[in-house]
Coordinates of C-alpha atoms in Angstrom, one line a residue:
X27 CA 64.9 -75.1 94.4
X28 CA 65.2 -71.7 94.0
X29 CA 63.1 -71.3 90.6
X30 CA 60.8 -73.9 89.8
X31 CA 58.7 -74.6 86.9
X32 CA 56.0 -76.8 86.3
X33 CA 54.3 -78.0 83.4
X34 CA 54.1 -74.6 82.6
X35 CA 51.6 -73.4 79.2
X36 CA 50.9 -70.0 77.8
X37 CA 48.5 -69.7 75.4
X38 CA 47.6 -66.6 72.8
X39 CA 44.4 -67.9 71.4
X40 CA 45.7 -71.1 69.1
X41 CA 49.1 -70.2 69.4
X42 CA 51.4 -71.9 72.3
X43 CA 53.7 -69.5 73.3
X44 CA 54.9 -71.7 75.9
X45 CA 54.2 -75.0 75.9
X46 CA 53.9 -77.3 79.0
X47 CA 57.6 -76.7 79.9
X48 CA 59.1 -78.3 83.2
X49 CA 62.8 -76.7 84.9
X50 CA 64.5 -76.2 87.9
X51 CA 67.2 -73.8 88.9
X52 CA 69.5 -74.4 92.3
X53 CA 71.0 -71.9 94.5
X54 CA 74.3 -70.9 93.2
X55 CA 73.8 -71.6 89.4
X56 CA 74.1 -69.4 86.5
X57 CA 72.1 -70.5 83.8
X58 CA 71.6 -69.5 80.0
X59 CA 68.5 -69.2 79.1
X60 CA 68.9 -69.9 75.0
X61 CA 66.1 -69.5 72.1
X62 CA 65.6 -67.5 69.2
X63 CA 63.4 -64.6 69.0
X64 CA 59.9 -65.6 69.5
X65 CA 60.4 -69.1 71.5
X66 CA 59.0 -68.0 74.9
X67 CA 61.8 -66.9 76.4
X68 CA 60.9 -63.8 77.6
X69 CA 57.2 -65.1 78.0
X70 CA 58.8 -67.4 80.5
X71 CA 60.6 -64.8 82.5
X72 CA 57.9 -62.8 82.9
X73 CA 55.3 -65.4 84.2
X74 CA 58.5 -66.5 86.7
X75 CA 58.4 -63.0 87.8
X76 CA 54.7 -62.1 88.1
X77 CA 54.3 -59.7 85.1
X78 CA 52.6 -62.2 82.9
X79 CA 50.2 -64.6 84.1
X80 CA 50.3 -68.3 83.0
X81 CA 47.5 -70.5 81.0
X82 CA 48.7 -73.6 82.9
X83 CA 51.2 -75.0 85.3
X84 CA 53.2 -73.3 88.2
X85 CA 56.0 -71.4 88.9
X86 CA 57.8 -71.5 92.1
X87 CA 60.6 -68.5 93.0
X88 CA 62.2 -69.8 96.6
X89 CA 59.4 -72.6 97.3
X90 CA 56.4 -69.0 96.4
X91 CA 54.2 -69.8 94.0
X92 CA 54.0 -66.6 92.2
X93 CA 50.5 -66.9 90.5
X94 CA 49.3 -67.0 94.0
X95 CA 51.4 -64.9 96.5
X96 CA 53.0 -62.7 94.0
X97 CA 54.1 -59.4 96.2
X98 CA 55.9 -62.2 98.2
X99 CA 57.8 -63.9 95.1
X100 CA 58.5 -60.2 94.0
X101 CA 60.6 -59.4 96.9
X102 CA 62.7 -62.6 96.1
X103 CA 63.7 -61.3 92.9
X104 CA 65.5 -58.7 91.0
X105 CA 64.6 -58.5 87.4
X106 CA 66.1 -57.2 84.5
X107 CA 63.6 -56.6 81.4
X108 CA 64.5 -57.2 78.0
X109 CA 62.9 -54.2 77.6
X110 CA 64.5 -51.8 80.3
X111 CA 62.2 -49.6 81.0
X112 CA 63.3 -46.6 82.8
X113 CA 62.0 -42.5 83.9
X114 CA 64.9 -40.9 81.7
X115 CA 64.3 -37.4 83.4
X116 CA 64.8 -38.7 86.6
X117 CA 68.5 -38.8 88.2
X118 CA 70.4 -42.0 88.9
X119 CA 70.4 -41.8 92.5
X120 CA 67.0 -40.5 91.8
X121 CA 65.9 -43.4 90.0
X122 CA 67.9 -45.7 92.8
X123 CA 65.9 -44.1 95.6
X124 CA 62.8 -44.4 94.1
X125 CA 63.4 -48.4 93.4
X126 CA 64.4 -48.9 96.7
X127 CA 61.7 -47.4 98.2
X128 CA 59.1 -49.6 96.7
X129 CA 61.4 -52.0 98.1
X130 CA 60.6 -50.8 101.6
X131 CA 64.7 -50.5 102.1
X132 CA 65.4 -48.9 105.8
X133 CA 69.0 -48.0 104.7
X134 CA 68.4 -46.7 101.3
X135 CA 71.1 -44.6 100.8
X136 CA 73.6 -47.3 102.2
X137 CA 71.6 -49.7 99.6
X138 CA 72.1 -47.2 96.6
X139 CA 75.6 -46.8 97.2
X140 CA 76.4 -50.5 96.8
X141 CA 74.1 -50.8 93.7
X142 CA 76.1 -47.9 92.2
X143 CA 79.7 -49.7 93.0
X144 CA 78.1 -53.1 92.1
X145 CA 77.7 -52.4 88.3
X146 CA 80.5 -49.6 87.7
X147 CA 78.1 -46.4 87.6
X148 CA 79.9 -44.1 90.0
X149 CA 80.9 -41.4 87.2
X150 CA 77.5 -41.7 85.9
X151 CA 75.6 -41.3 89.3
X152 CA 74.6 -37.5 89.1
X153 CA 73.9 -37.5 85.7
X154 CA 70.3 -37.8 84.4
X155 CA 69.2 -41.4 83.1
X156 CA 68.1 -40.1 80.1
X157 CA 71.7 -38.4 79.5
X158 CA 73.6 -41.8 79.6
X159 CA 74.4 -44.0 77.0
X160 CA 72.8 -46.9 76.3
X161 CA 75.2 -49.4 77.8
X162 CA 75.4 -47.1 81.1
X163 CA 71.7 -47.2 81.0
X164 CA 71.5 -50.9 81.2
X165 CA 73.6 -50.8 84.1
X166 CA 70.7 -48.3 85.7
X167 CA 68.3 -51.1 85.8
X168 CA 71.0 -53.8 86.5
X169 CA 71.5 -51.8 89.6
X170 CA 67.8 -51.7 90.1
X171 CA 67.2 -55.4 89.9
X172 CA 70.2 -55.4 92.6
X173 CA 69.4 -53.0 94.4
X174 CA 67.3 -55.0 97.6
X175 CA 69.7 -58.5 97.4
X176 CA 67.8 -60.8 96.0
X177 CA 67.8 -64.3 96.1
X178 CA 67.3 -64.8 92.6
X179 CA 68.1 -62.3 89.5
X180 CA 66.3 -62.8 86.5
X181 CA 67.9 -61.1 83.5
X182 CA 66.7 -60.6 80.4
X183 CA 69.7 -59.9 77.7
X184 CA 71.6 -57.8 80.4
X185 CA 74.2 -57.2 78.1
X186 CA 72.3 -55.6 75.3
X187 CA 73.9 -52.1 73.8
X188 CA 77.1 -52.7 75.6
X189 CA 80.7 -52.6 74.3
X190 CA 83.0 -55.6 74.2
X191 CA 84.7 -53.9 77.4
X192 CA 81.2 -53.2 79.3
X193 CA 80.1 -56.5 78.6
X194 CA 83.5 -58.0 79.8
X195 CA 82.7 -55.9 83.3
X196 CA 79.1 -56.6 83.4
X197 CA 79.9 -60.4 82.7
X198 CA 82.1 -60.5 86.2
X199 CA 79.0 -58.8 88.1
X200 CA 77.0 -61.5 87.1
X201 CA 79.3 -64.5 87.8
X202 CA 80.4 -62.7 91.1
X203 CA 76.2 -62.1 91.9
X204 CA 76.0 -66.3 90.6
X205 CA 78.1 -67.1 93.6
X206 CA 75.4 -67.1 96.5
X207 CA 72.5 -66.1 94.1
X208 CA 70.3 -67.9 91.6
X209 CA 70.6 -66.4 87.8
X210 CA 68.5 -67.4 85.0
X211 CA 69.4 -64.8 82.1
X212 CA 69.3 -65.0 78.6
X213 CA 71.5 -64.0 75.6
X214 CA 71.7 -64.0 71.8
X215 CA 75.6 -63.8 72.7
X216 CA 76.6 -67.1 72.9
X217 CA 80.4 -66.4 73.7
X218 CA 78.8 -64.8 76.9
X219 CA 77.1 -67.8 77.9
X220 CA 80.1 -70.1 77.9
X221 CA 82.3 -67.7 79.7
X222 CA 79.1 -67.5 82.8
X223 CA 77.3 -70.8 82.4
X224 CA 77.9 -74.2 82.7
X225 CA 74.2 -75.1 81.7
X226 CA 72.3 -74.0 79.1
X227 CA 68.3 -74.8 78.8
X228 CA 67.3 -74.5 75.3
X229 CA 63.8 -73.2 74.2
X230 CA 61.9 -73.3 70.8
X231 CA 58.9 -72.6 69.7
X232 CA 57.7 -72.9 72.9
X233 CA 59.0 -76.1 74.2
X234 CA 62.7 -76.6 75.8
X235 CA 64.9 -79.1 73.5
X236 CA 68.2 -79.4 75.7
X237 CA 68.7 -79.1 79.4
X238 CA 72.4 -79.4 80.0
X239 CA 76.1 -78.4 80.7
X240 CA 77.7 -77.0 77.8
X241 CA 80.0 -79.2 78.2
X242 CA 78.1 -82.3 77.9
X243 CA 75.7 -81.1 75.2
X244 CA 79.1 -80.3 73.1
X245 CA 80.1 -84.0 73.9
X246 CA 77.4 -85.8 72.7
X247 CA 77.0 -84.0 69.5
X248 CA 79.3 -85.4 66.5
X249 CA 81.5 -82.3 67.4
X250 CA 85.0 -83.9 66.7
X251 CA 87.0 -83.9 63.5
X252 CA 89.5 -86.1 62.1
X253 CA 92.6 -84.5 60.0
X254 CA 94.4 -87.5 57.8
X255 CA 97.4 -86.1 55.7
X256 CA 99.0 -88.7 53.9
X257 CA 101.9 -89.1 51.5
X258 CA 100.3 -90.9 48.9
X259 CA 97.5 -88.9 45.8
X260 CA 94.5 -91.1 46.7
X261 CA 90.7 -91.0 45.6
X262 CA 87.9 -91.1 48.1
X263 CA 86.9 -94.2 46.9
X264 CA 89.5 -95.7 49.7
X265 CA 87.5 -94.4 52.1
X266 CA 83.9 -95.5 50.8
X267 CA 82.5 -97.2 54.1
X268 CA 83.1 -93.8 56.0
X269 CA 80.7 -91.5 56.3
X270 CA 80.6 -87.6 56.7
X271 CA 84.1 -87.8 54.7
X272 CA 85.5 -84.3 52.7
X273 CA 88.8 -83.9 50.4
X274 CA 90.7 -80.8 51.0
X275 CA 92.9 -82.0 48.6
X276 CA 94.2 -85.5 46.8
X277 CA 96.3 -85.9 50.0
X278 CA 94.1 -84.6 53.3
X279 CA 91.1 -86.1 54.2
X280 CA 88.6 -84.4 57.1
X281 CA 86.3 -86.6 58.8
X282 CA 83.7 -85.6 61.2
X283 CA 82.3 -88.7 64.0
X284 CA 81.0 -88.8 67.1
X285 CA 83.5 -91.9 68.3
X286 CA 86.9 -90.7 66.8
X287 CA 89.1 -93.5 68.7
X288 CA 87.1 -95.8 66.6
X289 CA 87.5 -93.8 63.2
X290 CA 91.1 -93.5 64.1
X291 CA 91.5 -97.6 64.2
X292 CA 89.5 -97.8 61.1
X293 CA 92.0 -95.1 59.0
X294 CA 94.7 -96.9 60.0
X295 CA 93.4 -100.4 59.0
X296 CA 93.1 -98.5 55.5
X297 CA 96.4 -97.3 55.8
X298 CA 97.8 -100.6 56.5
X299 CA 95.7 -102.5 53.7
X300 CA 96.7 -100.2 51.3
X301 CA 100.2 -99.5 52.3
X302 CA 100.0 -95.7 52.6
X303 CA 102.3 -93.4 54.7
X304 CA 100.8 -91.4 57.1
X305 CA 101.5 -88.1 57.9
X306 CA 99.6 -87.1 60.1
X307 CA 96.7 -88.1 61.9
X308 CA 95.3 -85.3 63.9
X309 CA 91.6 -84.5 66.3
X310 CA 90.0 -81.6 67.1
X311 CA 86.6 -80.4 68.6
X312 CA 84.7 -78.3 65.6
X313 CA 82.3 -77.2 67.1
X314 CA 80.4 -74.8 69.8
X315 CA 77.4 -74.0 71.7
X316 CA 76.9 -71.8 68.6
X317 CA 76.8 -75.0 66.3
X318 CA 74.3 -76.8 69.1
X319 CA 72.1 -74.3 69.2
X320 CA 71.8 -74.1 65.0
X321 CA 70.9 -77.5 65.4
X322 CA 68.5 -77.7 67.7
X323 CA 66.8 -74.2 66.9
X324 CA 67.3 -74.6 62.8
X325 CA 63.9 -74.2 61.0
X326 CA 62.3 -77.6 59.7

């Protein structure tokens, strides 16, 4: 496995900001990284990546344990903070030449190049960091993180302060990157992390409530609706035995289930008992990762 993570705690006096947590991450997969603010998310990250160190467990980046060889982990791994820290009066290439000598990069300049054309920042290059935008400088510590090929990128909302059309671009670096790389990157954009992921781990308040593919975690939610329009002005007293049942009107009925074949059986047993004239009798999916993650994340 590329990241591993055992049993892992982090404790701030009483509080747990990450609590005994267990994931693993595979060559070649983008994964979301979900939570709302304050469920050890970026906690998490950071003990992965040897800035924060644990209460409990392990983390393993490429079969390293980072707690104990963390210089060796660290070369593994490119990391984008939620918090991108950067030396706004130093240059791009500057900036790039610096990173890449802590990298211990022989071909430097052939390295910054490609971090440059990586994440679109060749009219920025000769400007000064602290000149750019803020989308332009996410893409300054994007490249950074890129900068010596690593195995694994860990990014931290990489697509903070950028516009729809940045985020589009940046979004293809980091599917094109999830191709023979591990990512593990988070987002409060959840329409980003259905266009890059197919699984999703969900974190709150410390521990992790779904591990899945999007796809499966929308499937096994009640996520489909029923649409009855019939010709007939009836009360929902016909439909008394079915739950989560709403009137848009006197003649169409909405119905939300997690086994629609079966509801569509039972409406037309109605129907047939009561001699009505269907219109229509239509299914959708209602729902998104958005909905899942209300649910999972919502506040007791």
């Amino acid at each position: 496995m590329s990241i591993e993570v055992k049993n892992l705690l982090k404790e701030y006096g009483e509080q747990k900001a990450v609590n005994n947590i267990s994931f693993e991450v595979k060559q070649g997969e983008i994964v979301g990284f979900l939570g709302p603010n304050g469920a050890g998310k970026s906690t998490t990250m950071k003990i992965i990546t040897g800035y924060l160190a644990q209460t409990g467990g392990e983390a393993y980046v490429c079969g390293i344990n980072v707690a104990e060889q963390p210089l060796e982990a660290k070369k593994k791994i490119g990391y984008l903070p939620e918090l991108n820290a950067l030396y706004y009066d130093m240059y791009v290439k500057e900036y790039l030449g610096f990173v890449a000598e802590v990298h211990g990069l022989p071909n430097k300049k052939e390295a910054i190049a490609k971090a440059i054309e990586t994440v679109g920042l060749a009219l920025e290059a000769k400007k000064k960091i602290g000149q750019l935008s803020k989308g332009y400088k996410q893409r300054v510590g994007l490249a950074a993180a890129l900068i010596h090929n690593p195995e694994v990128l860990i990014l931290d909302e990489p697509t903070s302060g950028l516009d729809p059309n940045q985020i589009v671009e940046i979004r293809e670096v980091i599917k094109k990157q999830g191709l023979n790389k591990t990512v593990l990157f988070s987002s409060h954009i959840l329409q980003e992390v259905e266009a890059m992921c197919e699984r999703v781990i969900i974190i709150n308040k410390g521990n992790i409530v779904a591990d899945d593919t999007i796809n499966h975690l929308l499937k096994n939610k009640y996520q489909s609706e029923l649409r009855l329009e019939i010709k007939e002005v009836v009360d929902a007293s016909i439909f008394e035995d079915i739950q989560n049942c709403t009137a848009i009107n006197s003649h169409i009925w909405l119905f939300r289930t997690d086994n629609p074949e079966a509801l569509k059986r039972r409406l037309l047993e109605i129907s047939l008992a009561k001699n009505l004239n269907i219109i229509s009798l239509q299914t959708g999916n209602t729902s998104s990762l958005e909905d899942v993650f209300r649910n999972l994340t919502k506040s007791e």
